[in-house]
Amino acid sequence: MEVAELESRLNPSCKIMTFRPSMEEFREFNKYLAYMESKGAHRAGLAKVIPPKEWKPRQCYDDIDNLLIPAPIQQMVTGQSGLFTQYNIQKKAMTVKEFRQLANSGKYCTPRYLDYEDLERKYWKNLTFVAPIYGADINGSIYDESLGHAAGPRVKSPPTHVDLEIT
């Protein structure tokens, strides 16, 4: 009970938190994820991480086309009048190239929008009509190995457990 009480005091409003790790912290991203959770970031379900200035983005993604997404997830949302249910459907494996083609198709591409608030509004409005597909739990890295440590974090493996918090 003491742990639950302590965690409920961390980020009690479940706001999306922003983090600015140093390059050293960015390299040890698993440790940094634990730090983020210790501050209550997990309560919002996501967090914003701003990479350090030394970090270099990947120049090209063509060499990851054959990377396999073993179990893409389609997120189904049903409901009305403010009461919704979400469930996930595991889809058949696909490559990053196939996923990119799907993401850029007319059904899934980003709609025209005036500003980010307009885009977010369209996302939530459209969620029950077009179920999003996520490419999660991929073995491998999309970081450019030729950049060495400037490429970014090395997350050693997907989490092997989920810490549940019941409030």
Backbone as a chain_set.jsonl record, in Angstrom:
{"seq": "MEVAELESRLNPSCKIMTFRPSMEEFREFNKYLAYMESKGAHRAGLAKVIPPKEWKPRQCYDDIDNLLIPAPIQQMVTGQSGLFTQYNIQKKAMTVKEFRQLANSGKYCTPRYLDYEDLERKYWKNLTFVAPIYGADINGSIYDESLGHAAGPRVKSPPTHVDLEIT", "coords": {"N": [[0.829, -1.198, 0.0], [2.006, 1.212, 0.692], [3.746, 1.732, -1.438], [1.945, 2.172, -3.56], [0.68, 4.48, -2.614], [2.837, 6.274, -2.609], [3.468, 6.306, -5.375], [1.106, 7.407, -6.383], [1.384, 10.01, -5.636], [3.334, 10.901, -7.277], [3.33, 12.672, -10.156], [0.426, 13.194, -10.048], [-1.703, 14.177, -11.601], [-1.425, 12.897, -13.942], [-0.113, 14.022, -16.162], [1.463, 14.547, -19.361], [4.822, 14.189, -19.361], [7.953, 15.948, -19.897], [11.256, 15.192, -20.824], [14.784, 15.785, -20.741], [17.413, 14.268, -21.471], [20.973, 13.926, -20.81], [23.732, 13.251, -23.086], [25.111, 11.069, -22.121], [23.169, 9.903, -20.41], [21.283, 9.352, -22.364], [22.517, 7.365, -23.855], [22.42, 5.218, -22.129], [19.713, 4.156, -22.121], [17.809, 2.369, -21.029], [18.249, 2.609, -18.266], [17.577, 5.283, -18.041], [14.874, 5.204, -18.668], [13.906, 3.917, -16.388], [14.438, 5.935, -14.539], [12.678, 7.916, -15.514], [10.216, 6.689, -14.999], [10.411, 6.639, -12.226], [9.855, 9.23, -11.651], [7.213, 9.384, -12.219], [6.325, 9.359, -14.856], [5.191, 7.237, -16.256], [2.557, 7.189, -15.536], [1.02, 8.736, -17.252], [1.077, 7.313, -19.542], [2.625, 7.884, -21.71], [5.565, 9.755, -22.647], [7.476, 12.701, -23.357], [10.586, 12.81, -24.867], [13.346, 14.712, -25.279], [16.025, 14.651, -27.366], [19.606, 14.901, -26.666], [21.772, 17.652, -27.717], [24.013, 16.642, -29.026], [23.157, 14.369, -30.277], [22.495, 12.668, -33.322], [20.21, 12.518, -35.96], [19.028, 9.752, -37.898], [20.109, 9.469, -41.251], [19.006, 8.17, -43.444], [16.473, 5.769, -44.138], [16.309, 3.569, -45.743], [17.735, 1.16, -45.529], [16.484, -0.418, -43.653], [14.277, -1.632, -44.59], [13.759, -4.396, -44.781], [13.528, -5.231, -42.193], [11.782, -7.089, -39.828], [8.508, -6.822, -38.594], [7.181, -8.536, -36.198], [4.623, -8.885, -35.007], [2.36, -6.912, -35.722], [0.052, -4.593, -34.28], [-3.371, -3.982, -34.329], [-5.434, -1.479, -33.271], [-8.529, -1.513, -32.009], [-11.404, 0.439, -31.512], [-14.453, 0.87, -29.967], [-17.73, 2.177, -29.337], [-19.807, 4.767, -27.832], [-21.203, 7.994, -26.965], [-19.342, 8.887, -25.034], [-18.495, 6.575, -23.737], [-16.257, 4.149, -24.248], [-14.647, 1.253, -25.612], [-11.557, -0.371, -25.913], [-9.681, -2.626, -27.817], [-7.054, -4.886, -28.763], [-5.886, -6.271, -31.808], [-3.903, -8.779, -33.023], [-1.971, -8.687, -35.889], [-0.823, -10.258, -38.995], [2.681, -10.937, -39.515], [4.854, -8.4, -40.879], [7.063, -6.586, -43.074], [9.161, -3.682, -42.521], [9.098, -2.152, -44.821], [6.637, -2.93, -45.983], [4.96, -2.044, -43.947], [5.46, 0.721, -44.06], [4.393, 1.306, -46.601], [1.704, 0.761, -46.093], [1.198, 2.674, -44.083], [1.471, 5.011, -45.552], [-0.642, 4.872, -47.272], [-3.862, 5.842, -48.632], [-5.816, 5.315, -46.708], [-4.519, 5.395, -44.219], [-2.809, 7.6, -44.153], [-1.557, 10.815, -43.001], [-4.033, 13.192, -42.312], [-5.096, 16.274, -43.912], [-4.404, 19.26, -42.168], [-4.857, 22.156, -40.05], [-3.422, 23.058, -37.801], [-1.582, 21.653, -34.998], [-3.478, 21.136, -33.036], [-5.806, 20.877, -34.526], [-5.106, 18.597, -35.98], [-4.901, 16.707, -33.894], [-7.554, 16.692, -33.016], [-8.809, 15.621, -35.298], [-7.598, 13.121, -35.29], [-8.653, 11.869, -32.928], [-11.376, 11.954, -33.554], [-11.507, 10.315, -35.784], [-10.719, 7.856, -34.878], [-12.525, 5.764, -34.215], [-13.383, 5.01, -36.693], [-11.273, 4.318, -38.428], [-9.084, 1.952, -37.608], [-6.059, 2.266, -35.943], [-2.749, 0.989, -36.716], [-0.033, -0.471, -35.118], [3.481, -0.885, -35.075], [5.001, -2.677, -33.05], [7.387, -4.009, -30.606], [9.795, -4.78, -31.99], [12.675, -6.533, -32.93], [15.839, -5.281, -33.065], [17.392, -2.278, -34.356], [16.61, 1.063, -35.246], [18.399, 3.015, -35.335], [21.216, 4.696, -36.728], [23.959, 2.849, -37.162], [26.501, 3.606, -37.999], [27.027, 6.031, -36.861], [27.896, 5.591, -34.354], [28.106, 6.205, -30.87], [26.768, 8.606, -31.085], [24.488, 8.024, -32.376], [22.346, 7.292, -30.756], [20.111, 5.977, -28.219], [20.557, 2.672, -26.882], [18.41, 0.375, -26.486], [18.299, -2.408, -24.717], [16.521, -4.641, -24.711], [13.024, -5.43, -25.199], [10.724, -4.497, -22.587], [10.482, -6.926, -20.016], [8.576, -7.244, -18.204], [5.596, -5.771, -16.889], [4.907, -3.078, -14.892], [2.184, -2.774, -12.948], [-0.163, -0.372, -11.972], [-2.643, 0.254, -9.779], [-5.226, 2.396, -9.299]], "CA": [[0.0, 0.0, 0.0], [2.871, 2.382, 0.753], [4.251, 1.991, -2.789], [0.845, 2.761, -4.325], [0.484, 5.85, -2.142], [3.962, 7.067, -3.1], [3.324, 6.487, -6.817], [-0.017, 8.289, -6.683], [1.829, 11.391, -5.423], [4.192, 11.239, -8.408], [2.529, 13.013, -11.327], [-0.947, 12.817, -9.715], [-2.663, 14.547, -12.641], [-1.108, 12.061, -15.11], [0.267, 14.873, -17.29], [2.564, 14.078, -20.194], [6.033, 14.846, -18.873], [9.034, 16.154, -20.86], [12.578, 14.891, -20.273], [15.921, 16.221, -21.556], [18.588, 13.55, -20.976], [22.305, 14.221, -21.346], [24.13, 12.2, -24.019], [25.442, 9.897, -21.289], [21.895, 9.294, -20.008], [20.622, 8.886, -23.585], [23.178, 6.111, -24.238], [21.947, 4.183, -21.196], [18.299, 4.507, -22.138], [17.052, 1.535, -20.084], [18.366, 3.249, -16.95], [16.839, 6.539, -18.088], [13.456, 4.853, -18.587], [13.618, 3.675, -14.968], [14.406, 7.258, -13.908], [11.435, 8.57, -15.92], [9.134, 6.068, -14.232], [10.534, 7.044, -10.819], [9.265, 10.567, -11.563], [5.778, 9.275, -12.471], [6.002, 9.527, -16.278], [4.381, 6.11, -16.713], [1.144, 7.404, -15.194], [0.336, 9.325, -18.4], [1.074, 6.357, -20.648], [3.67, 8.281, -22.64], [6.366, 10.901, -22.219], [8.25, 13.331, -24.426], [12.021, 12.801, -24.6], [14.071, 15.576, -26.216], [17.407, 14.151, -27.399], [20.651, 15.908, -26.445], [22.231, 18.322, -28.94], [25.02, 15.828, -29.706], [22.498, 13.278, -30.987], [22.312, 12.875, -34.76], [19.149, 11.666, -36.504], [19.381, 8.867, -39.005], [20.035, 10.183, -42.527], [18.222, 7.418, -44.418], [15.845, 4.581, -43.562], [16.161, 2.552, -46.782], [18.374, -0.108, -45.183], [15.708, -1.18, -42.67], [13.063, -2.103, -45.251], [13.535, -5.827, -44.559], [13.361, -5.494, -40.764], [10.473, -7.708, -39.65], [7.618, -6.484, -37.48], [6.606, -9.87, -36.036], [3.22, -8.911, -34.579], [1.717, -5.588, -35.708], [-1.17, -4.547, -33.473], [-4.427, -3.079, -34.775], [-6.161, -1.03, -32.083], [-9.944, -1.322, -32.311], [-12.127, 1.226, -30.517], [-15.89, 0.898, -30.209], [-18.481, 2.837, -28.28], [-20.508, 6.012, -28.133], [-21.621, 8.835, -25.84], [-18.312, 8.998, -24.008], [-18.125, 5.272, -23.189], [-15.575, 3.44, -25.32], [-13.848, 0.073, -25.296], [-10.447, -0.549, -26.848], [-9.034, -3.929, -27.77], [-5.989, -5.016, -29.754], [-5.888, -7.456, -32.654], [-2.567, -9.04, -33.563], [-2.001, -8.92, -37.336], [0.285, -11.102, -39.459], [3.983, -10.267, -39.601], [5.129, -7.633, -42.094], [8.343, -5.886, -43.045], [9.066, -2.226, -42.378], [8.702, -1.635, -46.138], [5.192, -3.129, -46.101], [4.329, -1.16, -42.966], [5.561, 2.083, -44.597], [3.412, 1.422, -47.683], [0.396, 0.826, -45.448], [1.101, 3.967, -43.393], [1.358, 6.078, -46.541], [-1.827, 4.656, -48.102], [-4.938, 6.803, -48.414], [-6.566, 4.981, -45.496], [-3.773, 5.67, -42.994], [-1.917, 8.763, -44.209], [-1.916, 11.965, -42.177], [-4.997, 14.064, -42.993], [-4.751, 17.702, -43.962], [-4.744, 19.895, -40.894], [-4.48, 23.56, -39.917], [-2.398, 23.123, -36.759], [-1.532, 20.386, -34.272], [-4.744, 20.923, -32.332], [-6.721, 20.373, -35.541], [-4.683, 17.226, -36.266], [-5.285, 15.866, -32.759], [-9.014, 16.578, -33.058], [-9.125, 14.676, -36.373], [-7.164, 11.79, -34.854], [-9.621, 11.299, -31.993], [-12.656, 11.808, -34.245], [-11.387, 9.246, -36.765], [-10.251, 6.636, -34.224], [-13.516, 4.685, -34.262], [-13.652, 4.663, -38.088], [-10.084, 3.675, -38.989], [-8.299, 1.428, -36.484], [-4.62, 2.421, -36.179], [-1.894, -0.193, -36.626], [1.25, -0.154, -34.502], [4.558, -1.853, -35.261], [5.71, -2.718, -31.767], [8.183, -5.19, -30.246], [10.698, -5.133, -33.085], [14.054, -6.824, -32.554], [16.735, -4.536, -33.939], [17.479, -0.852, -34.081], [16.482, 1.949, -36.398], [19.455, 4.02, -35.24], [22.301, 4.548, -37.688], [25.111, 2.276, -36.463], [27.739, 4.274, -38.405], [27.227, 7.214, -36.03], [28.409, 5.189, -33.043], [27.315, 6.651, -29.72], [25.933, 9.756, -31.441], [23.259, 7.528, -32.98], [21.257, 7.34, -29.804], [20.035, 4.966, -27.17], [20.535, 1.25, -27.181], [17.505, -0.293, -25.569], [18.79, -3.775, -24.835], [15.442, -5.566, -25.04], [11.733, -4.912, -24.748], [10.488, -4.802, -21.176], [10.055, -8.298, -19.782], [7.442, -7.217, -17.298], [4.883, -4.499, -16.838], [4.518, -2.697, -13.539], [0.806, -2.307, -12.945], [-0.524, 0.535, -10.886], [-4.095, 0.302, -9.647], [-5.607, 3.571, -8.513]], "C": [[0.865, 1.25, 0.0], [3.403, 2.748, -0.628], [3.178, 2.663, -3.63], [0.602, 4.206, -3.912], [1.59, 6.764, -2.637], [3.81, 7.347, -4.59], [2.177, 7.426, -7.158], [0.343, 9.751, -6.454], [2.752, 11.851, -6.547], [3.31, 11.464, -9.626], [1.049, 12.67, -11.106], [-1.971, 13.161, -10.794], [-2.426, 13.776, -13.934], [-0.786, 12.888, -16.346], [1.399, 14.234, -18.076], [3.794, 14.89, -19.817], [7.077, 14.939, -19.987], [10.369, 15.938, -20.161], [13.653, 15.301, -21.269], [17.19, 15.526, -21.055], [19.885, 14.083, -21.568], [22.651, 13.091, -22.321], [24.472, 10.917, -23.263], [24.167, 9.162, -20.871], [21.179, 8.683, -21.209], [21.201, 7.546, -24.032], [22.703, 4.941, -23.385], [20.433, 4.332, -21.028], [17.452, 3.637, -21.212], [17.081, 2.132, -18.686], [17.552, 4.54, -16.921], [15.328, 6.282, -18.037], [13.046, 4.598, -17.137], [13.538, 4.999, -14.209], [13.086, 7.971, -14.237], [10.249, 8.007, -15.139], [9.191, 6.47, -12.765], [9.957, 8.436, -10.585], [7.767, 10.559, -11.861], [5.377, 9.397, -13.926], [5.072, 8.435, -16.79], [2.889, 6.311, -16.441], [0.354, 8.002, -16.35], [0.261, 8.351, -19.571], [2.09, 6.669, -21.721], [4.405, 9.476, -22.073], [7.106, 11.445, -23.428], [9.716, 13.336, -23.998], [12.698, 13.625, -25.683], [15.525, 15.124, -26.217], [18.414, 15.265, -27.155], [21.147, 16.476, -27.77], [23.236, 17.495, -29.72], [24.405, 14.713, -30.549], [22.303, 13.644, -32.451], [21.198, 11.962, -35.257], [19.678, 10.825, -37.664], [19.179, 9.628, -40.318], [19.102, 9.494, -43.521], [17.659, 6.167, -43.743], [15.709, 3.441, -44.57], [16.719, 1.194, -46.382], [17.628, -0.9, -44.106], [14.421, -1.731, -43.281], [12.74, -3.567, -44.961], [13.423, -6.204, -43.088], [11.929, -5.989, -40.543], [9.757, -7.181, -38.41], [6.824, -7.767, -37.23], [5.114, -9.896, -35.704], [2.641, -7.502, -34.542], [0.384, -5.669, -34.953], [-2.142, -3.546, -34.089], [-5.292, -2.763, -33.558], [-7.604, -0.7, -32.465], [-10.608, -0.56, -31.165], [-13.597, 1.227, -30.909], [-16.563, 1.634, -29.06], [-19.161, 4.092, -28.764], [-20.816, 6.752, -26.844], [-20.619, 8.854, -24.69], [-17.89, 7.69, -23.366], [-17.557, 4.42, -24.314], [-14.805, 2.25, -24.772], [-12.767, -0.052, -26.35], [-9.91, -1.962, -26.696], [-8.05, -4.022, -28.925], [-6.112, -6.334, -30.501], [-4.489, -7.61, -33.228], [-2.701, -9.406, -35.036], [-0.821, -9.807, -37.735], [1.554, -10.265, -39.611], [4.117, -9.51, -40.919], [6.483, -6.954, -41.948], [8.104, -4.392, -42.841], [8.623, -1.607, -43.704], [7.191, -1.768, -46.33], [4.432, -2.207, -45.148], [4.334, 0.281, -43.473], [4.531, 2.297, -45.711], [1.998, 1.538, -47.121], [0.183, 2.192, -44.797], [0.906, 5.119, -44.363], [0.151, 5.917, -47.46], [-2.901, 5.684, -47.753], [-5.698, 6.575, -47.12], [-5.858, 5.45, -44.225], [-2.929, 6.94, -43.018], [-2.45, 9.919, -43.348], [-2.912, 12.848, -42.93], [-4.486, 15.501, -43.069], [-5.222, 18.346, -42.662], [-4.222, 21.323, -40.866], [-3.34, 23.742, -38.928], [-2.452, 21.809, -35.987], [-2.806, 20.104, -33.492], [-5.796, 20.368, -33.285], [-6.392, 18.916, -35.872], [-5.099, 16.285, -35.134], [-6.796, 15.647, -32.737], [-9.431, 15.552, -34.114], [-8.723, 13.256, -35.996], [-8.233, 11.151, -33.969], [-10.977, 11.073, -32.652], [-12.642, 10.581, -35.154], [-11.092, 7.881, -36.141], [-11.24, 5.479, -34.298], [-13.836, 4.25, -35.691], [-12.494, 3.921, -38.75], [-9.192, 3.253, -37.824], [-6.809, 1.555, -36.785], [-3.878, 1.095, -36.02], [-0.535, 0.252, -36.113], [2.247, -1.268, -34.778], [5.411, -1.897, -34.017], [6.541, -3.989, -31.634], [9.058, -5.688, -31.387], [12.079, -5.42, -32.517], [14.96, -6.122, -33.549], [16.695, -3.073, -33.577], [17.273, -0.06, -35.359], [17.52, 3.057, -36.349], [20.584, 3.68, -36.193], [23.562, 4.099, -36.955], [26.41, 3.002, -36.807], [28.026, 5.518, -37.571], [27.768, 6.87, -34.644], [27.501, 5.671, -31.935], [26.439, 7.858, -30.035], [24.603, 9.313, -32.035], [22.093, 7.571, -32.013], [21.235, 6.157, -28.876], [20.078, 3.551, -27.71], [19.643, 0.604, -26.131], [17.769, -1.776, -25.757], [17.709, -4.774, -25.224], [14.129, -4.936, -24.627], [11.541, -5.254, -23.275], [9.975, -6.233, -21.01], [8.915, -8.372, -18.783], [6.812, -5.835, -17.347], [4.52, -4.24, -15.387], [3.111, -2.122, -13.596], [0.565, -1.422, -11.743], [-2.037, 0.633, -10.863], [-4.44, 1.479, -8.755], [-7.103, 3.608, -8.323]], "O": [[0.504, 2.248, -0.624], [3.505, 3.929, -0.962], [3.466, 3.625, -4.341], [0.346, 5.061, -4.759], [1.328, 7.897, -3.039], [3.996, 8.48, -5.032], [2.268, 8.172, -8.133], [-0.304, 10.642, -7.005], [2.934, 13.051, -6.749], [2.621, 10.548, -10.076], [0.473, 11.927, -11.901], [-3.005, 12.5, -10.891], [-3.142, 13.976, -14.915], [-1.144, 12.503, -17.46], [2.197, 13.473, -17.529], [3.808, 16.115, -19.935], [7.089, 14.119, -20.905], [10.592, 16.43, -19.055], [13.469, 15.185, -22.481], [17.961, 16.118, -20.3], [19.904, 14.62, -22.676], [21.944, 12.085, -22.376], [24.158, 9.817, -23.716], [24.096, 7.937, -20.97], [20.546, 7.634, -21.096], [20.473, 6.687, -24.529], [22.6, 3.812, -23.865], [19.942, 4.6, -19.932], [16.465, 4.122, -20.659], [16.061, 2.16, -17.997], [16.917, 4.86, -15.917], [14.588, 7.057, -17.431], [11.969, 5.013, -16.709], [12.68, 5.173, -13.343], [12.454, 8.555, -13.357], [9.387, 8.754, -14.676], [8.153, 6.628, -12.122], [9.61, 8.786, -9.457], [7.114, 11.598, -11.77], [4.188, 9.529, -14.215], [4.25, 8.688, -17.67], [2.053, 5.658, -17.067], [-0.858, 7.802, -16.431], [-0.534, 8.545, -20.49], [2.391, 5.818, -22.557], [3.936, 10.129, -21.141], [7.332, 10.73, -24.404], [10.053, 13.803, -22.91], [12.635, 13.282, -26.863], [16.195, 15.2, -25.187], [18.123, 16.435, -27.404], [20.967, 15.861, -28.821], [23.319, 17.618, -30.942], [25.064, 14.173, -31.439], [21.986, 14.787, -32.779], [21.23, 10.758, -35.005], [20.664, 11.178, -38.312], [18.191, 10.346, -40.476], [18.476, 10.158, -44.347], [18.305, 5.582, -42.875], [15.055, 2.442, -44.274], [16.223, 0.169, -46.85], [18.102, -1.957, -43.69], [13.565, -2.242, -42.559], [11.569, -3.939, -44.902], [13.241, -7.379, -42.766], [10.976, -5.373, -41.02], [10.332, -7.107, -37.324], [5.887, -8.061, -37.973], [4.415, -10.836, -36.083], [2.445, -6.945, -33.462], [-0.308, -6.686, -34.99], [-1.78, -2.396, -34.34], [-5.814, -3.663, -32.901], [-7.86, 0.28, -33.164], [-10.398, -0.877, -29.994], [-13.944, 1.548, -32.045], [-16.031, 1.703, -27.952], [-19.103, 4.439, -29.943], [-20.7, 6.19, -25.755], [-21.002, 8.838, -23.52], [-16.998, 7.694, -22.517], [-18.282, 4.016, -25.224], [-14.37, 2.245, -23.62], [-13.024, 0.137, -27.539], [-9.708, -2.44, -25.58], [-8.19, -3.331, -29.934], [-6.402, -7.375, -29.912], [-3.954, -6.688, -33.844], [-3.447, -10.318, -35.393], [0.067, -10.077, -36.926], [1.5, -9.052, -39.809], [3.569, -9.919, -41.943], [6.984, -6.772, -40.838], [6.981, -3.907, -42.975], [7.857, -0.644, -43.712], [6.537, -0.83, -46.785], [3.388, -1.659, -45.503], [3.336, 0.989, -43.337], [3.876, 3.337, -45.764], [1.191, 2.324, -47.617], [-0.88, 2.796, -44.941], [0.244, 6.103, -44.031], [-0.06, 6.749, -48.343], [-2.845, 6.316, -46.699], [-6.173, 7.526, -46.499], [-6.51, 5.855, -43.263], [-2.381, 7.32, -41.984], [-3.635, 9.978, -43.022], [-2.656, 13.216, -44.077], [-3.551, 15.877, -42.363], [-6.285, 18.022, -42.133], [-3.268, 21.661, -41.567], [-2.401, 24.495, -39.186], [-3.277, 20.946, -36.287], [-3.173, 18.943, -33.308], [-6.584, 19.499, -32.912], [-7.296, 18.095, -36.028], [-5.595, 15.187, -35.39], [-7.261, 14.54, -32.469], [-10.297, 14.714, -33.863], [-9.416, 12.298, -36.337], [-8.668, 10.029, -34.226], [-11.658, 10.096, -32.338], [-13.651, 9.886, -35.278], [-11.205, 6.858, -36.817], [-10.829, 4.326, -34.432], [-14.492, 3.227, -35.887], [-12.71, 3.003, -39.54], [-8.615, 4.096, -37.138], [-6.338, 1.008, -37.782], [-4.315, 0.203, -35.294], [0.043, 1.222, -36.603], [1.903, -2.449, -34.724], [6.438, -1.223, -33.94], [6.42, -4.918, -32.433], [9.059, -6.877, -31.707], [12.598, -4.644, -31.714], [14.853, -6.351, -34.754], [16.046, -2.674, -32.611], [17.715, -0.472, -36.432], [17.534, 3.938, -37.208], [20.872, 2.508, -36.435], [24.164, 4.876, -36.213], [27.334, 3.018, -35.994], [29.154, 6.011, -37.572], [28.065, 7.765, -33.853], [26.279, 5.567, -32.031], [25.465, 8.111, -29.326], [23.689, 10.124, -32.186], [20.965, 7.859, -32.415], [22.215, 5.422, -28.757], [19.684, 3.281, -28.844], [20.085, 0.324, -25.016], [17.499, -2.336, -26.819], [17.98, -5.682, -26.01], [14.104, -4.02, -23.805], [12.14, -6.207, -22.777], [9.13, -6.689, -21.781], [8.355, -9.442, -18.547], [7.426, -4.865, -17.79], [3.902, -5.078, -14.731], [2.883, -1.092, -14.23], [1.036, -1.698, -10.64], [-2.643, 1.057, -11.847], [-4.006, 1.554, -7.605], [-7.622, 4.525, -7.685]]}, "num_chains": 1, "name": "protein.A"}
